[in-house]
Tab-separated table of C-alpha atoms in Angstrom:
chain	number	residue	atom	x	y	z
A	1	UNK	CA	0.889	13.032	67.907
A	2	UNK	CA	0.455	9.280	68.948
A	3	UNK	CA	-2.836	9.386	67.189
A	4	UNK	CA	-1.356	10.270	63.806
A	5	UNK	CA	1.286	7.743	64.196
A	6	UNK	CA	-1.083	5.061	64.748
A	7	UNK	CA	-3.161	6.255	61.598
A	8	UNK	CA	-0.146	6.485	59.500
A	9	UNK	CA	1.164	3.120	60.544
A	10	UNK	CA	-2.232	1.368	60.363
A	11	UNK	CA	-2.520	2.767	56.605
A	12	UNK	CA	1.108	1.455	55.784
A	13	UNK	CA	0.079	-1.943	57.079
A	14	UNK	CA	-3.158	-1.900	54.887
A	15	UNK	CA	-1.177	-1.281	52.131
A	16	UNK	CA	1.124	-4.048	52.434
A	17	UNK	CA	-1.767	-6.374	53.148
A	18	UNK	CA	-3.552	-5.130	49.777
A	19	UNK	CA	-0.207	-6.040	47.999
A	20	UNK	CA	0.089	-9.322	49.403
A	21	UNK	CA	-3.352	-9.979	48.542
A	22	UNK	CA	-3.010	-9.047	44.993
A	23	UNK	CA	-0.098	-11.179	44.656
A	24	UNK	CA	-1.781	-14.248	46.226
A	25	UNK	CA	-5.009	-13.681	43.912
A	26	UNK	CA	-2.820	-13.304	40.673
A	27	UNK	CA	-2.287	-16.554	38.841
A	28	UNK	CA	1.226	-17.744	38.784
A	29	UNK	CA	1.880	-17.400	34.864
A	30	UNK	CA	0.709	-13.847	35.189
A	31	UNK	CA	3.353	-12.628	37.634
A	32	UNK	CA	7.139	-12.156	37.006
A	33	UNK	CA	8.837	-14.291	39.815
A	34	UNK	CA	12.212	-14.262	38.343
A	35	UNK	CA	13.317	-11.405	40.213
A	36	UNK	CA	13.432	-9.021	37.426
A	37	UNK	CA	10.143	-7.115	37.947
A	38	UNK	CA	10.857	-3.469	39.184
A	39	UNK	CA	7.834	-3.589	41.250
A	40	UNK	CA	8.155	-6.765	43.262
A	41	UNK	CA	11.821	-6.528	43.688
A	42	UNK	CA	12.591	-4.927	46.958
A	43	UNK	CA	9.287	-5.765	48.474
A	44	UNK	CA	8.989	-9.601	48.037
A	45	UNK	CA	12.058	-12.038	48.079
A	46	UNK	CA	12.659	-13.920	44.724
A	47	UNK	CA	11.143	-17.460	44.944
A	48	UNK	CA	14.178	-18.438	42.941
A	49	UNK	CA	15.636	-18.664	46.176
A	50	UNK	CA	13.582	-21.412	47.507
A	51	UNK	CA	13.929	-23.612	44.136
A	52	UNK	CA	16.334	-26.022	42.940
A	53	UNK	CA	18.733	-25.272	40.220
A	54	UNK	CA	16.621	-27.003	37.654
A	55	UNK	CA	13.490	-25.113	38.473
A	56	UNK	CA	15.388	-21.842	38.526
A	57	UNK	CA	16.549	-22.480	35.081
A	58	UNK	CA	12.621	-22.703	34.169
A	59	UNK	CA	11.484	-19.645	32.438
A	60	UNK	CA	8.121	-18.075	32.902
A	61	UNK	CA	6.456	-15.154	30.722
A	62	UNK	CA	7.910	-12.118	32.166
A	63	UNK	CA	4.752	-9.941	32.019
A	64	UNK	CA	5.224	-6.888	34.265
A	65	UNK	CA	3.057	-6.944	37.408
A	66	UNK	CA	1.261	-3.922	36.364
A	67	UNK	CA	-1.656	-4.234	38.883
A	68	UNK	CA	0.934	-3.540	41.629
A	69	UNK	CA	2.219	-0.699	39.715
A	70	UNK	CA	-1.256	0.694	39.548
A	71	UNK	CA	-1.679	0.296	43.078
A	72	UNK	CA	1.477	1.969	43.944
A	73	UNK	CA	0.721	4.735	41.865
A	74	UNK	CA	-2.686	5.280	42.905
A	75	UNK	CA	-2.037	7.004	46.411
A	76	UNK	CA	-0.154	9.978	47.367
A	77	UNK	CA	2.432	10.576	49.815
A	78	UNK	CA	0.815	11.054	53.352
A	79	UNK	CA	2.098	14.285	55.471
A	80	UNK	CA	4.468	11.908	57.497
A	81	UNK	CA	5.812	10.479	54.190
A	82	UNK	CA	4.457	7.219	54.298
A	83	UNK	CA	2.603	5.648	51.109
A	84	UNK	CA	-1.003	5.528	51.180
A	85	UNK	CA	-2.616	3.360	48.495
A	86	UNK	CA	-5.993	3.863	47.156
A	87	UNK	CA	-7.094	0.185	47.474
A	88	UNK	CA	-6.084	0.587	50.985
A	89	UNK	CA	-7.278	3.897	52.093
A	90	UNK	CA	-7.350	4.387	55.918
A	91	UNK	CA	-10.669	4.865	57.342
A	92	UNK	CA	-9.185	6.800	60.511
A	93	UNK	CA	-10.311	10.407	60.482
A	94	UNK	CA	-7.350	12.694	60.887
A	95	UNK	CA	-6.373	14.380	64.109
A	96	UNK	CA	-7.761	17.859	64.874
A	97	UNK	CA	-4.378	19.460	64.409
A	98	UNK	CA	-3.402	17.749	61.449
A	99	UNK	CA	-3.679	18.755	57.561
A	100	UNK	CA	-6.274	16.720	55.620
A	101	UNK	CA	-4.806	14.072	53.523
A	102	UNK	CA	-4.704	14.224	49.934
A	103	UNK	CA	-7.264	12.361	48.284
A	104	UNK	CA	-6.225	9.428	45.984
A	105	UNK	CA	-6.466	9.992	42.271
A	106	UNK	CA	-5.728	6.351	41.267
A	107	UNK	CA	-7.818	4.556	38.614
A	108	UNK	CA	-7.253	0.935	38.546
A	109	UNK	CA	-5.705	0.058	35.061
A	110	UNK	CA	-7.183	-1.700	32.587
A	111	UNK	CA	-5.264	-4.797	31.425
A	112	UNK	CA	-7.034	-4.207	27.844
A	113	UNK	CA	-5.520	-0.833	27.458
A	114	UNK	CA	-1.870	-1.910	27.997
A	115	UNK	CA	0.481	-1.459	24.942
A	116	UNK	CA	-2.369	0.005	22.965
A	117	UNK	CA	-1.249	3.500	22.345
A	118	UNK	CA	-1.856	4.611	19.008
A	119	UNK	CA	-0.364	7.386	16.736
A	120	UNK	CA	-2.727	9.732	14.578
A	121	UNK	CA	-2.423	7.492	11.708
A	122	UNK	CA	-2.772	4.284	13.370
A	123	UNK	CA	-6.383	5.772	14.545
A	124	UNK	CA	-7.458	5.486	10.863
A	125	UNK	CA	-7.554	1.792	11.203
A	126	UNK	CA	-10.350	0.768	8.981
A	127	UNK	CA	-10.410	-2.969	9.358
A	128	UNK	CA	-13.984	-2.485	10.241
A	129	UNK	CA	-14.658	-2.917	6.658
A	130	UNK	CA	-13.739	-6.576	6.661
A	131	UNK	CA	-15.313	-9.641	8.469
A	132	UNK	CA	-11.802	-10.491	9.877
A	133	UNK	CA	-8.006	-10.417	9.688
A	134	UNK	CA	-6.038	-13.415	10.011
A	135	UNK	CA	-3.853	-13.667	13.244
A	136	UNK	CA	-1.043	-14.198	11.379
A	137	UNK	CA	-1.312	-10.843	9.357
A	138	UNK	CA	1.559	-8.736	9.991
A	139	UNK	CA	0.033	-5.607	8.298
A	140	UNK	CA	-0.167	-3.817	11.458
A	141	UNK	CA	3.544	-4.332	12.354
A	142	UNK	CA	4.340	-3.148	8.983
A	143	UNK	CA	2.433	0.011	9.478
A	144	UNK	CA	4.323	1.013	12.361
A	145	UNK	CA	7.464	0.942	10.301
A	146	UNK	CA	6.162	2.928	7.560
A	147	UNK	CA	5.898	6.920	6.902
A	148	UNK	CA	2.601	8.750	7.313
A	149	UNK	CA	1.193	11.084	5.034
A	150	UNK	CA	2.665	14.078	6.915
A	151	UNK	CA	6.104	12.703	5.950
A	152	UNK	CA	8.087	14.307	2.931
A	153	UNK	CA	8.646	10.892	1.462
A	154	UNK	CA	10.790	12.035	-1.398
A	155	UNK	CA	11.057	8.151	-2.720
A	156	UNK	CA	7.286	7.839	-2.958
A	157	UNK	CA	7.180	11.121	-5.087
A	158	UNK	CA	9.789	9.936	-7.448
A	159	UNK	CA	8.107	6.543	-8.042
A	160	UNK	CA	4.854	8.533	-8.297
A	161	UNK	CA	6.196	10.640	-11.161
A	162	UNK	CA	8.157	7.701	-13.077
A	163	UNK	CA	4.779	5.714	-12.943
A	164	UNK	CA	3.036	8.663	-14.627
A	165	UNK	CA	5.631	9.573	-16.801
A	166	UNK	CA	5.861	5.784	-18.034
A	167	UNK	CA	1.943	5.447	-18.415
A	168	UNK	CA	1.902	8.451	-20.663
A	169	UNK	CA	4.449	6.853	-22.795
A	170	UNK	CA	2.542	3.753	-22.876
A	171	UNK	CA	-0.706	5.599	-23.908
A	172	UNK	CA	1.225	7.258	-26.746
A	173	UNK	CA	2.854	3.969	-28.091
A	174	UNK	CA	0.046	1.583	-27.704
A	175	UNK	CA	-2.965	3.917	-28.368
A	176	UNK	CA	-6.256	4.002	-26.550
A	177	UNK	CA	-7.485	0.251	-27.236
A	178	UNK	CA	-4.177	-1.153	-26.229
A	179	UNK	CA	-3.577	0.991	-23.237
A	180	UNK	CA	-7.071	0.767	-21.849
A	181	UNK	CA	-7.045	-3.236	-22.123
A	182	UNK	CA	-3.674	-3.701	-20.474
A	183	UNK	CA	-4.789	-1.012	-17.562
A	184	UNK	CA	-8.163	-2.397	-17.149
A	185	UNK	CA	-6.583	-5.964	-16.323
A	186	UNK	CA	-3.888	-4.495	-14.047
A	187	UNK	CA	-6.427	-2.389	-12.283
A	188	UNK	CA	-8.752	-5.305	-11.663
A	189	UNK	CA	-6.050	-7.555	-10.240
A	190	UNK	CA	-4.994	-4.794	-8.061
A	191	UNK	CA	-8.573	-4.303	-6.947
A	192	UNK	CA	-8.723	-8.111	-6.006
A	193	UNK	CA	-5.404	-7.836	-4.137
A	194	UNK	CA	-6.739	-4.918	-2.062
A	195	UNK	CA	-10.099	-6.654	-1.213
A	196	UNK	CA	-8.533	-10.119	-0.159
A	197	UNK	CA	-5.226	-8.998	1.480
A	198	UNK	CA	-7.046	-8.151	4.957
A	199	UNK	CA	-8.951	-11.441	4.911
A	200	UNK	CA	-8.378	-14.677	6.799
A	201	UNK	CA	-5.857	-16.889	4.681
A	202	UNK	CA	-4.529	-14.044	2.771
A	203	UNK	CA	-2.030	-12.266	5.046
A	204	UNK	CA	0.523	-13.442	2.857
A	205	UNK	CA	-0.291	-10.925	0.234
A	206	UNK	CA	0.673	-8.051	2.658
A	207	UNK	CA	3.979	-9.725	3.169
A	208	UNK	CA	4.692	-9.789	-0.536
A	209	UNK	CA	3.341	-6.391	-0.895
A	210	UNK	CA	5.643	-5.017	1.788
A	211	UNK	CA	8.566	-7.041	0.353
A	212	UNK	CA	8.174	-5.339	-3.070
A	213	UNK	CA	7.088	-1.805	-2.275
A	214	UNK	CA	7.909	-1.575	1.534
A	215	UNK	CA	9.682	1.698	1.155
A	216	UNK	CA	6.992	3.617	-0.662
A	217	UNK	CA	4.106	2.478	1.178
A	218	UNK	CA	2.491	4.566	3.805
A	219	UNK	CA	1.057	3.699	7.053
A	220	UNK	CA	-2.705	3.968	6.405
A	221	UNK	CA	-2.195	1.602	3.382
A	222	UNK	CA	-1.210	-1.280	5.765
A	223	UNK	CA	-3.922	-0.187	8.456
A	224	UNK	CA	-6.960	-1.314	6.425
A	225	UNK	CA	-7.105	1.154	3.696
A	226	UNK	CA	-6.463	0.765	-0.142
A	227	UNK	CA	-3.144	1.544	-1.287
A	228	UNK	CA	-2.552	4.544	-3.890
A	229	UNK	CA	-1.580	2.209	-6.469
A	230	UNK	CA	-5.413	1.361	-7.270
A	231	UNK	CA	-6.551	4.655	-7.696
A	232	UNK	CA	-3.473	5.638	-9.639
A	233	UNK	CA	-4.308	2.863	-12.346
A	234	UNK	CA	-8.035	3.579	-12.182
A	235	UNK	CA	-7.453	7.101	-12.686
A	236	UNK	CA	-5.207	6.666	-15.571
A	237	UNK	CA	-7.460	4.001	-17.191
A	238	UNK	CA	-10.346	6.340	-16.883
A	239	UNK	CA	-8.689	9.231	-18.443
A	240	UNK	CA	-7.558	7.172	-21.169
A	241	UNK	CA	-10.874	5.751	-22.018
A	242	UNK	CA	-12.714	9.068	-21.592
A	243	UNK	CA	-10.643	11.620	-23.443
A	244	UNK	CA	-8.567	12.143	-26.710
A	245	UNK	CA	-5.118	10.723	-26.879
A	246	UNK	CA	-3.551	14.420	-26.371
A	247	UNK	CA	-5.772	15.339	-23.602
A	248	UNK	CA	-5.358	11.776	-21.722
A	249	UNK	CA	-1.629	12.074	-22.019
A	250	UNK	CA	-1.722	15.551	-20.844
A	251	UNK	CA	-3.678	14.606	-18.009
A	252	UNK	CA	-1.606	11.537	-17.017
A	253	UNK	CA	1.346	14.154	-17.048
A	254	UNK	CA	0.002	16.312	-14.593
A	255	UNK	CA	-0.876	13.492	-12.193
A	256	UNK	CA	2.829	12.634	-12.508
A	257	UNK	CA	4.208	15.990	-12.053
A	258	UNK	CA	1.386	18.487	-10.393
A	259	UNK	CA	0.466	15.950	-7.578
A	260	UNK	CA	3.917	15.315	-6.277
A	261	UNK	CA	5.249	18.872	-6.765
A	262	UNK	CA	2.097	20.532	-5.146
A	263	UNK	CA	2.779	18.115	-2.106
A	264	UNK	CA	6.176	19.118	-1.736
A	265	UNK	CA	5.980	22.814	-1.809
A	266	UNK	CA	2.976	22.564	0.434
A	267	UNK	CA	4.806	20.660	3.109
A	268	UNK	CA	7.798	23.070	2.598
A	269	UNK	CA	5.446	26.079	3.292
A	270	UNK	CA	3.315	24.682	5.841
A	271	UNK	CA	4.543	27.220	8.377
A	272	UNK	CA	3.144	29.889	6.366
A	273	UNK	CA	-0.460	29.952	8.136
A	274	UNK	CA	-1.932	32.699	5.904
A	275	UNK	CA	-1.659	30.019	2.737
A	276	UNK	CA	-3.106	27.188	4.893
A	277	UNK	CA	-6.725	25.911	4.128
A	278	UNK	CA	-8.311	24.477	7.180
A	279	UNK	CA	-11.745	23.610	6.504
A	280	UNK	CA	-12.029	24.472	3.019
A	281	UNK	CA	-15.212	25.026	0.928
A	282	UNK	CA	-17.587	22.144	1.956
A	283	UNK	CA	-14.437	20.102	2.752
A	284	UNK	CA	-12.745	20.808	-0.595
A	285	UNK	CA	-8.734	21.552	-0.167
A	286	UNK	CA	-9.285	21.063	3.625
A	287	UNK	CA	-5.656	20.871	5.238
A	288	UNK	CA	-4.004	21.846	1.996
A	289	UNK	CA	-2.367	25.270	1.062
A	290	UNK	CA	-2.552	27.873	-1.848
A	291	UNK	CA	1.323	28.024	-2.118
A	292	UNK	CA	1.667	24.292	-2.503
A	293	UNK	CA	-1.095	24.873	-5.176
A	294	UNK	CA	0.930	27.717	-7.020
A	295	UNK	CA	3.877	25.462	-6.839
A	296	UNK	CA	2.368	22.407	-8.485
A	297	UNK	CA	0.915	24.790	-11.058
A	298	UNK	CA	4.224	26.721	-11.914
A	299	UNK	CA	6.255	23.359	-11.836
A	300	UNK	CA	4.181	21.804	-14.758
A	301	UNK	CA	4.489	24.839	-17.222
A	302	UNK	CA	8.071	24.157	-18.678
A	303	UNK	CA	7.346	20.374	-18.924
A	304	UNK	CA	3.933	21.091	-20.799
A	305	UNK	CA	5.607	23.804	-22.956
A	306	UNK	CA	8.409	21.453	-24.064
A	307	UNK	CA	5.510	18.679	-24.957
A	308	UNK	CA	4.012	21.104	-27.183
A	309	UNK	CA	7.151	22.598	-28.778
A	310	UNK	CA	8.239	19.183	-29.868
A	311	UNK	CA	4.890	18.232	-31.121
A	312	UNK	CA	3.985	18.222	-34.833
A	313	UNK	CA	1.737	21.062	-36.068
A	314	UNK	CA	0.169	20.474	-39.467
A	315	UNK	CA	-1.271	23.869	-39.518
A	316	UNK	CA	1.893	25.572	-38.050
A	317	UNK	CA	3.055	25.982	-34.603
A	318	UNK	CA	1.460	28.456	-32.570
A	319	UNK	CA	3.275	31.452	-30.995
A	320	UNK	CA	5.190	31.136	-27.727
A	321	UNK	CA	2.438	32.975	-25.995
A	322	UNK	CA	-0.227	30.612	-26.907
A	323	UNK	CA	1.923	27.787	-25.986
A	324	UNK	CA	2.660	29.141	-22.778
A	325	UNK	CA	-0.961	29.961	-21.655
A	326	UNK	CA	-2.073	26.510	-22.570
A	327	UNK	CA	0.933	24.906	-20.504
A	328	UNK	CA	-0.134	27.388	-17.594
A	329	UNK	CA	-3.870	26.523	-17.597
A	330	UNK	CA	-3.283	22.754	-17.880
A	331	UNK	CA	-0.794	22.855	-15.089
A	332	UNK	CA	-3.337	24.979	-13.168
A	333	UNK	CA	-6.115	22.383	-13.911
A	334	UNK	CA	-3.840	19.457	-12.522
A	335	UNK	CA	-2.774	21.238	-9.281
A	336	UNK	CA	-6.215	22.473	-8.598
A	337	UNK	CA	-7.533	19.072	-8.846
A	338	UNK	CA	-4.733	18.049	-6.312
A	339	UNK	CA	-6.037	20.854	-3.951
A	340	UNK	CA	-9.578	19.979	-4.252
A	341	UNK	CA	-9.224	16.552	-2.781
A	342	UNK	CA	-9.386	16.830	1.101
A	343	UNK	CA	-7.019	15.600	3.735
A	344	UNK	CA	-7.621	13.215	5.316
A	345	UNK	CA	-9.868	11.663	2.392
A	346	UNK	CA	-13.563	11.213	2.522
A	347	UNK	CA	-14.115	7.720	2.992
A	348	UNK	CA	-17.114	5.361	2.483
A	349	UNK	CA	-18.755	4.206	5.885
A	350	UNK	CA	-18.310	0.674	6.649
A	351	UNK	CA	-22.097	-0.146	6.221
A	352	UNK	CA	-24.808	1.245	3.960
A	353	UNK	CA	-28.389	0.176	4.929
A	354	UNK	CA	-26.744	-2.896	6.716
A	355	UNK	CA	-24.533	-3.919	3.506
A	356	UNK	CA	-20.900	-3.884	4.104
A	357	UNK	CA	-18.895	-1.803	2.040
A	358	UNK	CA	-15.426	-1.689	0.802
A	359	UNK	CA	-13.002	1.114	2.092
A	360	UNK	CA	-13.229	3.178	-0.907
A	361	UNK	CA	-12.265	6.679	-0.477
A	362	UNK	CA	-11.825	10.144	-2.695
A	363	UNK	CA	-7.982	9.819	-3.879
A	364	UNK	CA	-6.095	12.669	-5.813
A	365	UNK	CA	-4.527	9.634	-7.606
A	366	UNK	CA	-8.067	9.253	-9.260
A	367	UNK	CA	-9.126	12.852	-9.439
A	368	UNK	CA	-6.364	14.448	-10.860
A	369	UNK	CA	-5.839	12.691	-14.140
A	370	UNK	CA	-9.476	12.825	-14.988
A	371	UNK	CA	-9.898	16.710	-14.063
A	372	UNK	CA	-6.511	17.321	-15.889
A	373	UNK	CA	-7.538	15.706	-18.985
A	374	UNK	CA	-10.820	17.233	-19.125
A	375	UNK	CA	-9.371	20.827	-18.645
A	376	UNK	CA	-6.707	19.818	-21.316
A	377	UNK	CA	-9.559	18.951	-23.778
A	378	UNK	CA	-11.316	22.170	-23.257
A	379	UNK	CA	-7.806	24.451	-23.603
A	380	UNK	CA	-7.153	22.697	-26.800
A	381	UNK	CA	-10.840	22.932	-28.313
A	382	UNK	CA	-11.007	26.831	-27.131
A	383	UNK	CA	-7.452	27.653	-28.491
A	384	UNK	CA	-7.917	25.695	-31.702
A	385	UNK	CA	-4.816	23.572	-30.986
A	386	UNK	CA	-4.618	20.389	-33.444
A	387	UNK	CA	-1.243	18.831	-33.158
A	388	UNK	CA	0.230	15.317	-32.944
A	389	UNK	CA	2.488	14.460	-29.958
A	390	UNK	CA	6.066	13.212	-30.241
A	391	UNK	CA	6.729	9.516	-30.358
A	392	UNK	CA	8.427	9.635	-26.845
A	393	UNK	CA	6.491	12.701	-25.983
A	394	UNK	CA	9.586	14.793	-24.804
A	395	UNK	CA	11.414	13.628	-27.962
């Protein structure tokens, strides 16, 4: 018993010596001598008691003394109830009749790992595509306050639909040349903003972007990825330039309706496991759902049918069955285009053959209008549908 007591006393003394050595070796500015430290309080007296009132009012950076916390946590309680620290582990062998001591499992904390916990979306940080980021850039702090892609984000969906309907109206009013010219300029300016807003000296662009669009942005759009707006503008411009007027307008309408509705129904039915697509076919449709796809297609049918019903038909209005079939096929094309884009998106690598690449990725805002416009053009050709949309599409 006497040997055990002496071993425990020796271990406690070595622990205290280790703590005192840690305090003595640490720079004064890195320790909390204000008496507020949870670790130092109760072990060492506050130095403020040895200072003049003027010195007591002087503030020091209250950085927690985490090395001490790591030392305290790295040991396990001994059988006698005394604290044994890994840094001061006793080398005295246990007595023959005592239980073997618990082995310490502590690992010294790495100061570089403090306050670096990240969420799933924050692990998608893609700043490696850029040479550097200004120290004053607050995009990362903005990202922590934004919603992730797993959120329902109704406000973003409503804004998404409003832009799609607006672009469809603009394409109908200004024609192909006027619309493509204006959208081409907008798309190019958006690309310039996306390229420069993470570089040194241009952090103010993220401030302006968050001030204007804050509520509809997502985490990854402030974590080194391009915003969905660039792909949205590029997809609408490409659809208007590549396909006839009616097909292009229907393609943009599917982007406005099928994309957010498929996302909404997919999130509402994510608990229905049989409808979920895990890995997809070669990555296509990864982490999406069949019920979301069907919901997006069905949601588009009444809108497509209304557009066809109020249009002008030189050769006569087709039957209800033909209009319903065309509406369903176009809606299915739009919803399938959204389904085919995997989540998370496939992103270009930071470097190819040593050349730094921009963080482009396959985005549904680019794919949906093009695939939908292509599908609409084939449906109209196959069914022999020749018509002129109403001036304001639905009116």
